[in-house]
mmCIF file of C-alpha atoms in Angstrom:
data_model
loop_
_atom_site.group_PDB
_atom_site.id
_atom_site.type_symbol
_atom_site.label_atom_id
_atom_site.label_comp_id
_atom_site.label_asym_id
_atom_site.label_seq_id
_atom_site.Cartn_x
_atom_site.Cartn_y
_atom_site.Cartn_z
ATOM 1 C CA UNK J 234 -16.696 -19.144 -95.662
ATOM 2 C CA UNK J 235 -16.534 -21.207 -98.793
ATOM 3 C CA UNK J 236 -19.575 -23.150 -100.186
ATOM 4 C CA UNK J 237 -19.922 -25.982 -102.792
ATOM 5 C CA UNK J 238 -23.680 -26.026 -103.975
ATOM 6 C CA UNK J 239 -25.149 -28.766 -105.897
ATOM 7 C CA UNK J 240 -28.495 -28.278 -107.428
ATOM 8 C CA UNK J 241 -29.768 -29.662 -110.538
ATOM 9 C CA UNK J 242 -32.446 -26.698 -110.619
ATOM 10 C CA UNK J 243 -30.475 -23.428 -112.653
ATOM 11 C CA UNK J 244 -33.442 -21.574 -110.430
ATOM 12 C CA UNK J 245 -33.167 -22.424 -107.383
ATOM 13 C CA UNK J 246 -29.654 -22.868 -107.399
ATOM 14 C CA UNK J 247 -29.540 -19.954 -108.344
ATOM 15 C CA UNK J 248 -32.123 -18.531 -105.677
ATOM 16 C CA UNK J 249 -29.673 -20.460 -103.347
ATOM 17 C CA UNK J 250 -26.376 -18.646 -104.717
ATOM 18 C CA UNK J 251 -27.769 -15.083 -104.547
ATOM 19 C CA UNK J 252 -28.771 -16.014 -100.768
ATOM 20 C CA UNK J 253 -25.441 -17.392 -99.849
ATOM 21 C CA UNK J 254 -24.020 -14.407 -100.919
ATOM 22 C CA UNK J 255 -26.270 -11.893 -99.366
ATOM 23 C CA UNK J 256 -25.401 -13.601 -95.949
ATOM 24 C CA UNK J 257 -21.118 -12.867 -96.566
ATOM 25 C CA UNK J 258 -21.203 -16.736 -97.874
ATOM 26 C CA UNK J 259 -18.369 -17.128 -100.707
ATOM 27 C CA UNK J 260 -19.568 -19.671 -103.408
ATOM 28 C CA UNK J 261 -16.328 -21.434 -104.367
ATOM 29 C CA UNK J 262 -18.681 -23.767 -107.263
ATOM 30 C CA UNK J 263 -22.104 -23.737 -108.111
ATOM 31 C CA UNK J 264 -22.506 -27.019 -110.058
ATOM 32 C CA UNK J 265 -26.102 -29.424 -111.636
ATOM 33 C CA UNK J 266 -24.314 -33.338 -111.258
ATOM 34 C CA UNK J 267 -22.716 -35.870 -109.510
ATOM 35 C CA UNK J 268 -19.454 -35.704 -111.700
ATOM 36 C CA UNK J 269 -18.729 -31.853 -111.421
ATOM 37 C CA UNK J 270 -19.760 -32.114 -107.650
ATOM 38 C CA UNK J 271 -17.394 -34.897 -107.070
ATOM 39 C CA UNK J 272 -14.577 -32.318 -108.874
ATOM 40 C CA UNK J 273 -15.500 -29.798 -106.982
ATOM 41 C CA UNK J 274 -15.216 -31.180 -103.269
ATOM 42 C CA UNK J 275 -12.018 -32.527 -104.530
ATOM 43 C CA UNK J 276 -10.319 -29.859 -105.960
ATOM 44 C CA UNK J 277 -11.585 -26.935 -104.211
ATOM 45 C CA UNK J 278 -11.666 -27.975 -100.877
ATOM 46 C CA UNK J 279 -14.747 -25.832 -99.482
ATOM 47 C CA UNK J 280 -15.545 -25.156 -95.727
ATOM 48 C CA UNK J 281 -18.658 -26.694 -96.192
ATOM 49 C CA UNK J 282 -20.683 -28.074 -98.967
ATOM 50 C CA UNK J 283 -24.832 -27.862 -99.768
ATOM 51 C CA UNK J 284 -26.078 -30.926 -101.703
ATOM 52 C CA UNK J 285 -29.491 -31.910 -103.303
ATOM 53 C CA UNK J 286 -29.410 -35.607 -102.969
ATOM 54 C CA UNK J 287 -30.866 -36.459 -106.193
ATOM 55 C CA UNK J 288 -28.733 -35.134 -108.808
ATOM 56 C CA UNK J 289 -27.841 -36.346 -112.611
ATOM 57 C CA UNK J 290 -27.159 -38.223 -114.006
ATOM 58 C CA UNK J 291 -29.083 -41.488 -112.019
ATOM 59 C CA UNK J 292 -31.597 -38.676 -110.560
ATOM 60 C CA UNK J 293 -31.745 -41.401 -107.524
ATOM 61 C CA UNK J 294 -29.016 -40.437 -104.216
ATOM 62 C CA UNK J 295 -26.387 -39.339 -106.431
ATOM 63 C CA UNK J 296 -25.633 -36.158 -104.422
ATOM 64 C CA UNK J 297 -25.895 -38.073 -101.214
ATOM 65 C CA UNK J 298 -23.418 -40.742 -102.568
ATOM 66 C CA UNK J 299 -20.835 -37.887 -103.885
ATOM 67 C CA UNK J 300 -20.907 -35.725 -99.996
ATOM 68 C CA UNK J 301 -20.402 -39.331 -98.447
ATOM 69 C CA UNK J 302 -17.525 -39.888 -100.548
ATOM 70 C CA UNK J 303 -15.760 -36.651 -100.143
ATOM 71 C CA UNK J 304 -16.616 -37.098 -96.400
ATOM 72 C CA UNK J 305 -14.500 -40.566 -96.727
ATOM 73 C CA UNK J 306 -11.726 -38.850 -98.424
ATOM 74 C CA UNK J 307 -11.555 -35.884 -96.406
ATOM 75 C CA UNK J 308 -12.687 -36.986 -92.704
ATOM 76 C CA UNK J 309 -15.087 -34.390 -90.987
ATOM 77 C CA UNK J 310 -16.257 -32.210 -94.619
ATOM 78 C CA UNK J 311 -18.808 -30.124 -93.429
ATOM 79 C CA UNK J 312 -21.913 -31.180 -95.339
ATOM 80 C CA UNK J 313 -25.771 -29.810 -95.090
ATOM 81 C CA UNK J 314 -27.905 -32.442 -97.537
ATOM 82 C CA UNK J 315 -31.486 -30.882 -99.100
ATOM 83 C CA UNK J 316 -33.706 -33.456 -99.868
ATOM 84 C CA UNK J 317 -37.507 -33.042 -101.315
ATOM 85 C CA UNK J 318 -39.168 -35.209 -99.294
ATOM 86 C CA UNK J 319 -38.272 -36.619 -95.989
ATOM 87 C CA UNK J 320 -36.009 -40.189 -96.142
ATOM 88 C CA UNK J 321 -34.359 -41.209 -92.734
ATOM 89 C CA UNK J 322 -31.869 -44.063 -94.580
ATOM 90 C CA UNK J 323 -30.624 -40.279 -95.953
ATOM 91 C CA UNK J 324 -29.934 -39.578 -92.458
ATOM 92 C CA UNK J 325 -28.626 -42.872 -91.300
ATOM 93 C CA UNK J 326 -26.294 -42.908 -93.919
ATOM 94 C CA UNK J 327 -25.226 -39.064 -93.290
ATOM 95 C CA UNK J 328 -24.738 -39.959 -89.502
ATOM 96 C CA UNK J 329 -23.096 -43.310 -89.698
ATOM 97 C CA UNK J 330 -19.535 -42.323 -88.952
ATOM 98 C CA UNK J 331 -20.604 -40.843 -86.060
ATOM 99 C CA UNK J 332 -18.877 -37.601 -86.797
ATOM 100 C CA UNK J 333 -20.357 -33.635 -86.858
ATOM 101 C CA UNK J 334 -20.426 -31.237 -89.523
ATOM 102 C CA UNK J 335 -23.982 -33.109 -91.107
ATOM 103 C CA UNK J 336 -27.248 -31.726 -91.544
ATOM 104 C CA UNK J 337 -30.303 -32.602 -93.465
ATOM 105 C CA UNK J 338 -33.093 -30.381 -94.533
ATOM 106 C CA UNK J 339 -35.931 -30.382 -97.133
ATOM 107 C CA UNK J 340 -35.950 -28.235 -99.302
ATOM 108 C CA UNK J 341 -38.873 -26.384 -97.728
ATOM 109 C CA UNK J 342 -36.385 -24.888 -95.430
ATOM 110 C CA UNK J 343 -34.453 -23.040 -97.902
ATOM 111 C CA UNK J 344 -37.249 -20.585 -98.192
ATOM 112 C CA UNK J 345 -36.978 -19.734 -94.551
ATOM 113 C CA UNK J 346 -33.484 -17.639 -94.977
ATOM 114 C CA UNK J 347 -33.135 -17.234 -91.493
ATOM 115 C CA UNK J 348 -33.152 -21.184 -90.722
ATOM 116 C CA UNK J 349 -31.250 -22.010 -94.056
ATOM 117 C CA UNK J 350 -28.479 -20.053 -93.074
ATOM 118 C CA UNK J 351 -28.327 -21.057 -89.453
ATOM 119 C CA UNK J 352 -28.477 -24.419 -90.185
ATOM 120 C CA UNK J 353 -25.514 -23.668 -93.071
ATOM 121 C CA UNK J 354 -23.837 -22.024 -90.443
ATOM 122 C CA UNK J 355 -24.091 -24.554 -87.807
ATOM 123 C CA UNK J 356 -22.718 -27.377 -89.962
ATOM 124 C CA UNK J 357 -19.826 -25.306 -91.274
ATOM 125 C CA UNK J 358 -19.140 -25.001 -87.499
ATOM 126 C CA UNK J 359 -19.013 -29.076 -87.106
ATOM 127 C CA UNK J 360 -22.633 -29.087 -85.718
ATOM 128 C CA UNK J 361 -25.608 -30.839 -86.597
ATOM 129 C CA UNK J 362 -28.664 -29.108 -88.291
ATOM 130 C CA UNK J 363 -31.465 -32.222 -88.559
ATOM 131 C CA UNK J 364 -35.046 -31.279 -89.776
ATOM 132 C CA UNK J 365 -37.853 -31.451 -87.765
ATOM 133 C CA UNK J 366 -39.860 -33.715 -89.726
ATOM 134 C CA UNK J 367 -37.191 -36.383 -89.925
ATOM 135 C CA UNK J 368 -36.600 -35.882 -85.770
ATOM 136 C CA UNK J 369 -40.838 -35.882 -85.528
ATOM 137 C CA UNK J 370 -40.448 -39.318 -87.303
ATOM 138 C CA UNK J 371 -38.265 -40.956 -85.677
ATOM 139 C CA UNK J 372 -40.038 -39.857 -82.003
ATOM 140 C CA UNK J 373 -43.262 -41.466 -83.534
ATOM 141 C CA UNK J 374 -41.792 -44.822 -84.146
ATOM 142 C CA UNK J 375 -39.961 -45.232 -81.059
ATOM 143 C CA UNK J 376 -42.643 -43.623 -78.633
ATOM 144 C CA UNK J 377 -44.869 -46.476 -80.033
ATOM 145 C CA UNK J 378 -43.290 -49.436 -78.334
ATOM 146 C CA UNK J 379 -40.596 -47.980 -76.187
ATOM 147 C CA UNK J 380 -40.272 -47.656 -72.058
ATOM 148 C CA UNK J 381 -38.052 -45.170 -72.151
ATOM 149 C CA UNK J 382 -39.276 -42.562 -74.465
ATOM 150 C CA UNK J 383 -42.996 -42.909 -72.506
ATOM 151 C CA UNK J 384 -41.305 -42.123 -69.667
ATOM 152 C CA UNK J 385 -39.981 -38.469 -70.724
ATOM 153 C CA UNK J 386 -42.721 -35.461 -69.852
ATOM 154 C CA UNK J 387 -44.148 -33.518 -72.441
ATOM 155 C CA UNK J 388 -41.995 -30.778 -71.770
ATOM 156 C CA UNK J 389 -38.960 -33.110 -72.132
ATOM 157 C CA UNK J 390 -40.148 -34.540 -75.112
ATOM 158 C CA UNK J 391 -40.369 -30.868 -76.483
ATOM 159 C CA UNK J 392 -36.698 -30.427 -75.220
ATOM 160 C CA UNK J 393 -35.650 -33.585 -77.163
ATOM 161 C CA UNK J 394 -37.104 -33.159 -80.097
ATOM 162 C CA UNK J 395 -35.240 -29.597 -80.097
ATOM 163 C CA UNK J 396 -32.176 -30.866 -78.667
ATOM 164 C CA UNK J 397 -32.102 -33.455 -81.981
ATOM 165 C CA UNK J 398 -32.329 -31.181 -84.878
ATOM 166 C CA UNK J 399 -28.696 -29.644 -82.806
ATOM 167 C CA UNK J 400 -29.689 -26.908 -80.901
ATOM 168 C CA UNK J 401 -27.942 -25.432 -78.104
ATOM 169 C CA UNK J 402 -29.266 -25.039 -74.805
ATOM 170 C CA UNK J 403 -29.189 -21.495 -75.322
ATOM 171 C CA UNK J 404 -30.935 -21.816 -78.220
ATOM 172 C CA UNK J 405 -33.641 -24.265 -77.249
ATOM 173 C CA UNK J 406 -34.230 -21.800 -73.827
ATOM 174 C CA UNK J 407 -34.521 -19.277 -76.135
ATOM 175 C CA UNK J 408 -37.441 -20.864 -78.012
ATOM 176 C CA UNK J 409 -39.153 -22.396 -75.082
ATOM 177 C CA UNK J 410 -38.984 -18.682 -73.583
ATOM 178 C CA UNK J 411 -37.354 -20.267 -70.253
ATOM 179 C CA UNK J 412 -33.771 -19.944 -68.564
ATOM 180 C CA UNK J 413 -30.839 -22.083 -69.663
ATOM 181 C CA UNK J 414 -30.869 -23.646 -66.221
ATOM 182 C CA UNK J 415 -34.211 -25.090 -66.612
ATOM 183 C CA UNK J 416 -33.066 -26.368 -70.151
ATOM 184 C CA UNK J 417 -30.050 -27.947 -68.447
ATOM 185 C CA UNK J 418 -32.097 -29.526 -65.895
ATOM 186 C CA UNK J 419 -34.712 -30.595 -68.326
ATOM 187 C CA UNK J 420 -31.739 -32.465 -70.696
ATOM 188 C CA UNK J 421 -30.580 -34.190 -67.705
ATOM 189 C CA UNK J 422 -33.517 -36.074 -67.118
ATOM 190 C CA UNK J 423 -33.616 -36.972 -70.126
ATOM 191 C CA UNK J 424 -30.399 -38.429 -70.938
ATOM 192 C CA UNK J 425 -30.733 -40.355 -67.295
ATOM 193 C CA UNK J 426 -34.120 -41.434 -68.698
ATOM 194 C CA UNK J 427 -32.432 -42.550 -72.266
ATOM 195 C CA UNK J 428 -29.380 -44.369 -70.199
ATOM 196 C CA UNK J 429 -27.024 -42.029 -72.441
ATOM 197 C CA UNK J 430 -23.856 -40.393 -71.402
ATOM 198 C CA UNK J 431 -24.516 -36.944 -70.497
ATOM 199 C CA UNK J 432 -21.810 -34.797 -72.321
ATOM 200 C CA UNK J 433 -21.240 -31.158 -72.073
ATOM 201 C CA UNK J 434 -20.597 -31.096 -76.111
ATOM 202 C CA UNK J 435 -23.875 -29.990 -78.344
ATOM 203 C CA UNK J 436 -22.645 -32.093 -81.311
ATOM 204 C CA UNK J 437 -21.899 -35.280 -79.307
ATOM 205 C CA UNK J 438 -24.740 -34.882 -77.155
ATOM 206 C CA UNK J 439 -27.133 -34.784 -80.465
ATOM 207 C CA UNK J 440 -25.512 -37.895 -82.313
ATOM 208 C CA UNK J 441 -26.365 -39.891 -78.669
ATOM 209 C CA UNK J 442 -30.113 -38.624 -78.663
ATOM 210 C CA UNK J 443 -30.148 -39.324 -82.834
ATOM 211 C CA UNK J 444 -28.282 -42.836 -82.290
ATOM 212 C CA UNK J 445 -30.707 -44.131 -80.086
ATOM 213 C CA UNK J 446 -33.735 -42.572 -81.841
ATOM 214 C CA UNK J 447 -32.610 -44.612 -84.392
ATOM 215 C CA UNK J 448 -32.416 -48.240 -82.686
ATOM 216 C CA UNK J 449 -34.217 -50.954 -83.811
ATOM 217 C CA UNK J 450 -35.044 -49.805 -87.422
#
């Protein structure tokens, strides 16, 4: 599988090549600004590219701007944004087409190499890999003046929350420690709760539950 990495850092980028690799990843550019990271989605054509969002030379959402870009020109690029702090008009604006292969992560996560590259993985695969924090914030705000949302247990707001950053069922069963039909049952309810389609596709299923997490901003 073919990465682009952008990362303004030499040592963490880096840090972030040497993992790649160790994990069978092939880096296809490793590159520090905007201008060689718009080259490099262009001319390289990765499977899937890994972006800090503030790169040079504005140091503002120059990375951001660049994967959104490449995303227009080539529908669908598989791209997994690292940001240092947590920013959910970086998510919006990741998750506006509606489309999978997105993720967001700070850069906290990178230092868990087991979630890194599962979340690397998962985008690559045209999934969506959304950090907790950003998914804990978005709960907050909408739990504070919304029926729906109050009306979800606390076990389904646990399933939720998990089902949001784009895990599976199997996945989210897994972590829970219960059985996939209980999971199943449990996202159900939910989406009945929500008034959202239920659909038998992880991705889709994830941009609903993000979609109307994100009403009324």
């Amino acid at each position: 599988m073919r990465v682009v990495l952008a990362e303004d850092l030499f040592l963490l980028r880096d840090g972030l090549v040497r993992m790649l690799e160790a994990f069978d990843f092939e880096i296809a550019a490793a590159v520090g600004t905007g201008p060689e990271l718009t080259r490099a989605l262009a001319d390289l054509e990765p499977d899937v590219a890994v972006v800090d969002v503030r790169l040079p030379p504005s140091h503002t959402d120059e990375g951001l701007q660049c994967a959104l870009a490449a995303r227009r020109a080539r529908p669908g690029l598989p791209v997994l944004v690292l940001s240092q702090h947590v920013e959910q008009l970086y998510a919006r604006e990741l998750l506006a087409d509606g489309v999978g292969g997105v993720g967001y992560l700070l850069k906290d996560r990178v230092f868990d190499a087991e979630q890194f590259i599962d979340a690397v993985r998962r985008v690559a695969a045209g999934g969506t890999a959304m950090d907790p924090q950003v998914i804990q914030q978005l709960l907050a705000r909408r739990q504070g003046d919304d029926r729906p949302l109050g009306r979800l247990t606390p076990r389904e707001l646990e399933v939720l929350e998990l089902m949001a950053q784009g895990r599976s069922n199997a996945a989210i069963a897994g972590h829970l420690v219960v059985t996939e039909r209980a999971i199943a049952k449990h996202t159900s309810n939910i989406f009945q709760k929500l008034g959202l389609d239920v659909s038998d596709d992880d991705n889709r299923r994830v941009l609903a539950v993000l979609a109307y997490l994100d009403q009324g901003r």
